[in-house]
Amino acid sequence: LNSKAQHRWLYMLLAVDILPIAGLTPLYLFSPVSILSLGHVSQWMMFTFVVLGVARQPFSIAYLISHNRWIRALGVVCSLIFASIFIYGTVVTRTDYTINRITINSDRLPASFDGYKIVLFSDLHIKNLVRATKEISDVVDICNSLEPDMITFCGDLVDVSHIEVTHSIATELRKLKAKDGVFSVTGNH
């Protein structure tokens, strides 16, 4: 391709990347509560598009900067690696929860706090969960298995509206148990 054709190709790719985002963003942000499922579908569509769009960039760049087929092939390989990493992270490791144990030593804490255990978790974003009730149940089981004195949830249970918290999800969340209570803040969502 000549330089003009390459630039047209680049502009076409940019339009392909921008138009769906521009079209789906208002649907997601301004969809009425009654069509949350449509917002959910659009969110996953946008995620898929962004992942594939980002993964495609090494190929696009290699194609635009070189006529060498080995460089273009390297762009294809890099794009496939990126797509594989994104898909693996989303499908396989998405629910690989990590427990970080942190010990706080301070002379300012009373002796009664020696051994006091606080479990802190956040950002469940129910709308993004594939099997929400099961995944919430798993988180609750992990939190309870740590036998905490207190549980704190630091926000973002939902993305758009309180109606995302279905009866089954609320039932699972009520199973959180800690000697001194379970505390929560709403977060920015």
PDB file of C-alpha atoms in Angstrom:
ATOM      1  CA  LEU A   1       0.000   0.000   0.000  1.00  0.00           C
ATOM      2  CA  ASN A   2       1.133   3.531  -0.641  1.00  0.00           C
ATOM      3  CA  SER A   3       1.301   6.114   2.128  1.00  0.00           C
ATOM      4  CA  LYS A   4      -2.174   7.543   1.399  1.00  0.00           C
ATOM      5  CA  ALA A   5      -3.746   4.094   1.480  1.00  0.00           C
ATOM      6  CA  GLN A   6      -1.979   3.314   4.770  1.00  0.00           C
ATOM      7  CA  HIS A   7      -3.328   6.529   6.296  1.00  0.00           C
ATOM      8  CA  ARG A   8      -6.846   5.712   5.103  1.00  0.00           C
ATOM      9  CA  TRP A   9      -6.435   2.254   6.679  1.00  0.00           C
ATOM     10  CA  LEU A  10      -5.311   3.854   9.947  1.00  0.00           C
ATOM     11  CA  TYR A  11      -8.252   6.277   9.985  1.00  0.00           C
ATOM     12  CA  MET A  12     -10.655   3.430   9.250  1.00  0.00           C
ATOM     13  CA  LEU A  13      -9.233   1.452  12.202  1.00  0.00           C
ATOM     14  CA  LEU A  14      -9.568   4.481  14.459  1.00  0.00           C
ATOM     15  CA  ALA A  15     -13.188   4.953  13.383  1.00  0.00           C
ATOM     16  CA  VAL A  16     -13.888   1.261  13.987  1.00  0.00           C
ATOM     17  CA  ASP A  17     -12.389   1.653  17.488  1.00  0.00           C
ATOM     18  CA  ILE A  18     -14.151   4.897  18.398  1.00  0.00           C
ATOM     19  CA  LEU A  19     -17.659   4.480  16.953  1.00  0.00           C
ATOM     20  CA  PRO A  20     -18.793   1.479  19.050  1.00  0.00           C
ATOM     21  CA  ILE A  21     -17.477   3.086  22.220  1.00  0.00           C
ATOM     22  CA  ALA A  22     -19.237   6.338  21.347  1.00  0.00           C
ATOM     23  CA  GLY A  23     -22.437   4.413  20.615  1.00  0.00           C
ATOM     24  CA  LEU A  24     -22.403   2.077  23.620  1.00  0.00           C
ATOM     25  CA  THR A  25     -21.264   4.536  26.286  1.00  0.00           C
ATOM     26  CA  PRO A  26     -24.512   6.583  26.351  1.00  0.00           C
ATOM     27  CA  LEU A  27     -26.543   3.358  26.331  1.00  0.00           C
ATOM     28  CA  TYR A  28     -24.620   2.108  29.364  1.00  0.00           C
ATOM     29  CA  LEU A  29     -24.504   5.397  31.253  1.00  0.00           C
ATOM     30  CA  PHE A  30     -28.018   6.644  30.620  1.00  0.00           C
ATOM     31  CA  SER A  31     -30.072   3.478  30.276  1.00  0.00           C
ATOM     32  CA  PRO A  32     -33.111   3.548  32.574  1.00  0.00           C
ATOM     33  CA  VAL A  33     -33.072   1.175  35.521  1.00  0.00           C
ATOM     34  CA  SER A  34     -35.757  -0.937  33.858  1.00  0.00           C
ATOM     35  CA  ILE A  35     -33.320  -1.994  31.147  1.00  0.00           C
ATOM     36  CA  LEU A  36     -30.299  -2.757  33.304  1.00  0.00           C
ATOM     37  CA  SER A  37     -29.868  -6.059  31.498  1.00  0.00           C
ATOM     38  CA  LEU A  38     -29.391  -4.117  28.255  1.00  0.00           C
ATOM     39  CA  GLY A  39     -26.794  -1.995  30.043  1.00  0.00           C
ATOM     40  CA  HIS A  40     -25.151  -5.201  31.266  1.00  0.00           C
ATOM     41  CA  VAL A  41     -24.996  -6.615  27.754  1.00  0.00           C
ATOM     42  CA  SER A  42     -23.609  -3.358  26.381  1.00  0.00           C
ATOM     43  CA  GLN A  43     -20.969  -3.280  29.112  1.00  0.00           C
ATOM     44  CA  TRP A  44     -19.731  -6.769  28.229  1.00  0.00           C
ATOM     45  CA  MET A  45     -19.854  -5.871  24.527  1.00  0.00           C
ATOM     46  CA  MET A  46     -17.756  -2.788  25.200  1.00  0.00           C
ATOM     47  CA  PHE A  47     -15.303  -4.794  27.296  1.00  0.00           C
ATOM     48  CA  THR A  48     -14.934  -7.386  24.533  1.00  0.00           C
ATOM     49  CA  PHE A  49     -14.492  -4.669  21.932  1.00  0.00           C
ATOM     50  CA  VAL A  50     -11.868  -2.831  23.978  1.00  0.00           C
ATOM     51  CA  VAL A  51      -9.938  -6.032  24.678  1.00  0.00           C
ATOM     52  CA  LEU A  52      -9.923  -7.034  21.036  1.00  0.00           C
ATOM     53  CA  GLY A  53      -9.196  -3.455  19.921  1.00  0.00           C
ATOM     54  CA  VAL A  54      -6.218  -3.192  22.253  1.00  0.00           C
ATOM     55  CA  ALA A  55      -5.012  -6.642  21.274  1.00  0.00           C
ATOM     56  CA  ARG A  56      -5.191  -5.686  17.595  1.00  0.00           C
ATOM     57  CA  GLN A  57      -2.913  -2.657  17.989  1.00  0.00           C
ATOM     58  CA  PRO A  58       0.465  -4.442  17.596  1.00  0.00           C
ATOM     59  CA  PHE A  59      -0.717  -5.857  14.273  1.00  0.00           C
ATOM     60  CA  SER A  60      -2.068  -2.489  13.137  1.00  0.00           C
ATOM     61  CA  ILE A  61       1.141  -0.686  14.063  1.00  0.00           C
ATOM     62  CA  ALA A  62       3.328  -3.326  12.398  1.00  0.00           C
ATOM     63  CA  TYR A  63       1.172  -3.160   9.288  1.00  0.00           C
ATOM     64  CA  LEU A  64       1.398   0.625   9.081  1.00  0.00           C
ATOM     65  CA  ILE A  65       5.117   1.006   9.756  1.00  0.00           C
ATOM     66  CA  SER A  66       6.530  -1.799   7.653  1.00  0.00           C
ATOM     67  CA  HIS A  67       6.094  -3.715   4.437  1.00  0.00           C
ATOM     68  CA  ASN A  68       8.294  -6.509   5.788  1.00  0.00           C
ATOM     69  CA  ARG A  69       6.185  -9.640   6.198  1.00  0.00           C
ATOM     70  CA  TRP A  70       8.229 -10.803   9.214  1.00  0.00           C
ATOM     71  CA  ILE A  71       7.521  -7.587  11.090  1.00  0.00           C
ATOM     72  CA  ARG A  72       3.854  -7.869  10.187  1.00  0.00           C
ATOM     73  CA  ALA A  73       3.875 -11.517  11.316  1.00  0.00           C
ATOM     74  CA  LEU A  74       5.468 -10.412  14.592  1.00  0.00           C
ATOM     75  CA  GLY A  75       2.599  -7.907  14.954  1.00  0.00           C
ATOM     76  CA  VAL A  76       0.094 -10.735  14.456  1.00  0.00           C
ATOM     77  CA  VAL A  77       1.872 -12.908  17.047  1.00  0.00           C
ATOM     78  CA  CYS A  78       1.935 -10.031  19.582  1.00  0.00           C
ATOM     79  CA  SER A  79      -1.767  -9.355  18.974  1.00  0.00           C
ATOM     80  CA  LEU A  80      -2.616 -13.022  19.526  1.00  0.00           C
ATOM     81  CA  ILE A  81      -0.554 -13.072  22.736  1.00  0.00           C
ATOM     82  CA  PHE A  82      -2.317  -9.934  24.039  1.00  0.00           C
ATOM     83  CA  ALA A  83      -5.758 -11.350  23.195  1.00  0.00           C
ATOM     84  CA  SER A  84      -4.865 -14.651  24.892  1.00  0.00           C
ATOM     85  CA  ILE A  85      -3.705 -12.871  28.053  1.00  0.00           C
ATOM     86  CA  PHE A  86      -6.872 -10.736  28.210  1.00  0.00           C
ATOM     87  CA  ILE A  87      -9.161 -13.713  27.649  1.00  0.00           C
ATOM     88  CA  TYR A  88      -7.271 -15.886  30.149  1.00  0.00           C
ATOM     89  CA  GLY A  89      -7.485 -13.150  32.779  1.00  0.00           C
ATOM     90  CA  THR A  90     -11.182 -12.628  32.178  1.00  0.00           C
ATOM     91  CA  VAL A  91     -12.270 -16.242  31.945  1.00  0.00           C
ATOM     92  CA  VAL A  92      -9.797 -18.282  33.999  1.00  0.00           C
ATOM     93  CA  THR A  93      -8.311 -16.092  36.742  1.00  0.00           C
ATOM     94  CA  ARG A  94     -11.170 -13.643  37.247  1.00  0.00           C
ATOM     95  CA  THR A  95     -12.175 -15.242  40.537  1.00  0.00           C
ATOM     96  CA  ASP A  96      -8.714 -16.150  41.828  1.00  0.00           C
ATOM     97  CA  TYR A  97      -9.043 -14.245  45.061  1.00  0.00           C
ATOM     98  CA  THR A  98      -5.936 -13.261  46.983  1.00  0.00           C
ATOM     99  CA  ILE A  99      -5.765 -12.885  50.731  1.00  0.00           C
ATOM    100  CA  ASN A 100      -3.211 -10.338  51.900  1.00  0.00           C
ATOM    101  CA  ARG A 101      -2.409 -10.557  55.587  1.00  0.00           C
ATOM    102  CA  ILE A 102      -1.114  -7.335  57.077  1.00  0.00           C
ATOM    103  CA  THR A 103      -0.026  -6.923  60.668  1.00  0.00           C
ATOM    104  CA  ILE A 104      -0.225  -3.438  62.097  1.00  0.00           C
ATOM    105  CA  ASN A 105       2.063  -2.690  65.014  1.00  0.00           C
ATOM    106  CA  SER A 106       1.484   0.563  66.856  1.00  0.00           C
ATOM    107  CA  ASP A 107       2.061   1.800  70.381  1.00  0.00           C
ATOM    108  CA  ARG A 108      -1.077   3.889  69.925  1.00  0.00           C
ATOM    109  CA  LEU A 109      -3.348   0.832  69.764  1.00  0.00           C
ATOM    110  CA  PRO A 110      -4.678  -0.479  73.082  1.00  0.00           C
ATOM    111  CA  ALA A 111      -3.602  -3.953  74.186  1.00  0.00           C
ATOM    112  CA  SER A 112      -7.168  -5.185  73.639  1.00  0.00           C
ATOM    113  CA  PHE A 113      -6.515  -4.953  69.893  1.00  0.00           C
ATOM    114  CA  ASP A 114      -3.684  -7.477  70.081  1.00  0.00           C
ATOM    115  CA  GLY A 115      -4.692 -10.209  67.621  1.00  0.00           C
ATOM    116  CA  TYR A 116      -7.784  -8.280  66.488  1.00  0.00           C
ATOM    117  CA  LYS A 117      -8.652  -9.403  62.958  1.00  0.00           C
ATOM    118  CA  ILE A 118     -10.331  -7.143  60.398  1.00  0.00           C
ATOM    119  CA  VAL A 119     -11.337  -8.513  56.995  1.00  0.00           C
ATOM    120  CA  LEU A 120     -11.567  -5.806  54.349  1.00  0.00           C
ATOM    121  CA  PHE A 121     -12.907  -6.378  50.855  1.00  0.00           C
ATOM    122  CA  SER A 122     -14.357  -4.177  48.129  1.00  0.00           C
ATOM    123  CA  ASP A 123     -15.398  -3.695  44.522  1.00  0.00           C
ATOM    124  CA  LEU A 124     -17.705  -6.639  43.947  1.00  0.00           C
ATOM    125  CA  HIS A 125     -19.517  -4.822  41.095  1.00  0.00           C
ATOM    126  CA  ILE A 126     -22.393  -7.295  40.987  1.00  0.00           C
ATOM    127  CA  LYS A 127     -23.384  -6.224  37.494  1.00  0.00           C
ATOM    128  CA  ASN A 128     -20.046  -7.481  36.154  1.00  0.00           C
ATOM    129  CA  LEU A 129     -20.250 -10.926  37.724  1.00  0.00           C
ATOM    130  CA  VAL A 130     -21.073 -13.843  35.483  1.00  0.00           C
ATOM    131  CA  ARG A 131     -22.670 -16.033  38.181  1.00  0.00           C
ATOM    132  CA  ALA A 132     -23.313 -13.343  40.775  1.00  0.00           C
ATOM    133  CA  THR A 133     -24.936 -15.406  43.541  1.00  0.00           C
ATOM    134  CA  LYS A 134     -22.264 -18.126  43.352  1.00  0.00           C
ATOM    135  CA  GLU A 135     -19.393 -15.640  43.212  1.00  0.00           C
ATOM    136  CA  ILE A 136     -20.774 -13.604  46.135  1.00  0.00           C
ATOM    137  CA  SER A 137     -21.221 -16.852  48.077  1.00  0.00           C
ATOM    138  CA  ASP A 138     -17.554 -17.699  47.456  1.00  0.00           C
ATOM    139  CA  VAL A 139     -16.432 -14.275  48.729  1.00  0.00           C
ATOM    140  CA  VAL A 140     -18.641 -14.617  51.822  1.00  0.00           C
ATOM    141  CA  ASP A 141     -17.220 -18.088  52.523  1.00  0.00           C
ATOM    142  CA  ILE A 142     -13.648 -16.789  52.226  1.00  0.00           C
ATOM    143  CA  CYS A 143     -14.352 -13.831  54.536  1.00  0.00           C
ATOM    144  CA  ASN A 144     -16.076 -16.003  57.145  1.00  0.00           C
ATOM    145  CA  SER A 145     -13.354 -18.680  57.011  1.00  0.00           C
ATOM    146  CA  LEU A 146     -10.868 -16.082  58.266  1.00  0.00           C
ATOM    147  CA  GLU A 147     -12.872 -15.817  61.518  1.00  0.00           C
ATOM    148  CA  PRO A 148     -12.708 -12.023  61.666  1.00  0.00           C
ATOM    149  CA  ASP A 149     -13.507  -9.794  64.600  1.00  0.00           C
ATOM    150  CA  MET A 150     -14.868  -7.236  62.127  1.00  0.00           C
ATOM    151  CA  ILE A 151     -15.668  -7.213  58.405  1.00  0.00           C
ATOM    152  CA  THR A 152     -15.494  -4.025  56.358  1.00  0.00           C
ATOM    153  CA  PHE A 153     -16.768  -3.714  52.821  1.00  0.00           C
ATOM    154  CA  CYS A 154     -15.239  -0.623  51.240  1.00  0.00           C
ATOM    155  CA  GLY A 155     -17.627   0.023  48.418  1.00  0.00           C
ATOM    156  CA  ASP A 156     -18.840  -0.576  44.904  1.00  0.00           C
ATOM    157  CA  LEU A 157     -21.276  -3.400  45.455  1.00  0.00           C
ATOM    158  CA  VAL A 158     -23.245  -2.216  42.402  1.00  0.00           C
ATOM    159  CA  ASP A 159     -22.508  -0.247  39.244  1.00  0.00           C
ATOM    160  CA  VAL A 160     -25.752   1.594  38.533  1.00  0.00           C
ATOM    161  CA  SER A 161     -28.617   0.904  40.896  1.00  0.00           C
ATOM    162  CA  HIS A 162     -29.601  -0.818  44.111  1.00  0.00           C
ATOM    163  CA  ILE A 163     -31.874  -3.161  42.137  1.00  0.00           C
ATOM    164  CA  GLU A 164     -28.747  -5.058  41.054  1.00  0.00           C
ATOM    165  CA  VAL A 165     -28.804  -6.529  44.569  1.00  0.00           C
ATOM    166  CA  THR A 166     -31.283  -9.335  44.031  1.00  0.00           C
ATOM    167  CA  HIS A 167     -32.914 -11.289  46.837  1.00  0.00           C
ATOM    168  CA  SER A 168     -30.454 -14.189  46.389  1.00  0.00           C
ATOM    169  CA  ILE A 169     -27.451 -11.845  46.528  1.00  0.00           C
ATOM    170  CA  ALA A 170     -28.786 -10.081  49.633  1.00  0.00           C
ATOM    171  CA  THR A 171     -29.322 -13.495  51.234  1.00  0.00           C
ATOM    172  CA  GLU A 172     -25.689 -14.410  50.570  1.00  0.00           C
ATOM    173  CA  LEU A 173     -24.384 -11.084  51.902  1.00  0.00           C
ATOM    174  CA  ARG A 174     -26.388 -11.551  55.125  1.00  0.00           C
ATOM    175  CA  LYS A 175     -24.241 -14.633  55.777  1.00  0.00           C
ATOM    176  CA  LEU A 176     -21.193 -12.453  56.483  1.00  0.00           C
ATOM    177  CA  LYS A 177     -20.400 -12.950  60.170  1.00  0.00           C
ATOM    178  CA  ALA A 178     -17.959 -11.185  62.469  1.00  0.00           C
ATOM    179  CA  LYS A 179     -17.878 -10.894  66.240  1.00  0.00           C
ATOM    180  CA  ASP A 180     -17.991  -7.080  66.251  1.00  0.00           C
ATOM    181  CA  GLY A 181     -20.102  -6.645  63.121  1.00  0.00           C
ATOM    182  CA  VAL A 182     -20.069  -6.074  59.387  1.00  0.00           C
ATOM    183  CA  PHE A 183     -19.672  -2.495  58.147  1.00  0.00           C
ATOM    184  CA  SER A 184     -20.055  -1.103  54.670  1.00  0.00           C
ATOM    185  CA  VAL A 185     -19.740   2.073  52.660  1.00  0.00           C
ATOM    186  CA  THR A 186     -21.328   2.548  49.244  1.00  0.00           C
ATOM    187  CA  GLY A 187     -18.307   3.717  47.261  1.00  0.00           C
ATOM    188  CA  ASN A 188     -18.559   5.912  44.196  1.00  0.00           C
ATOM    189  CA  HIS A 189     -21.073   3.653  42.384  1.00  0.00           C
TER     190      HIS A 189
END
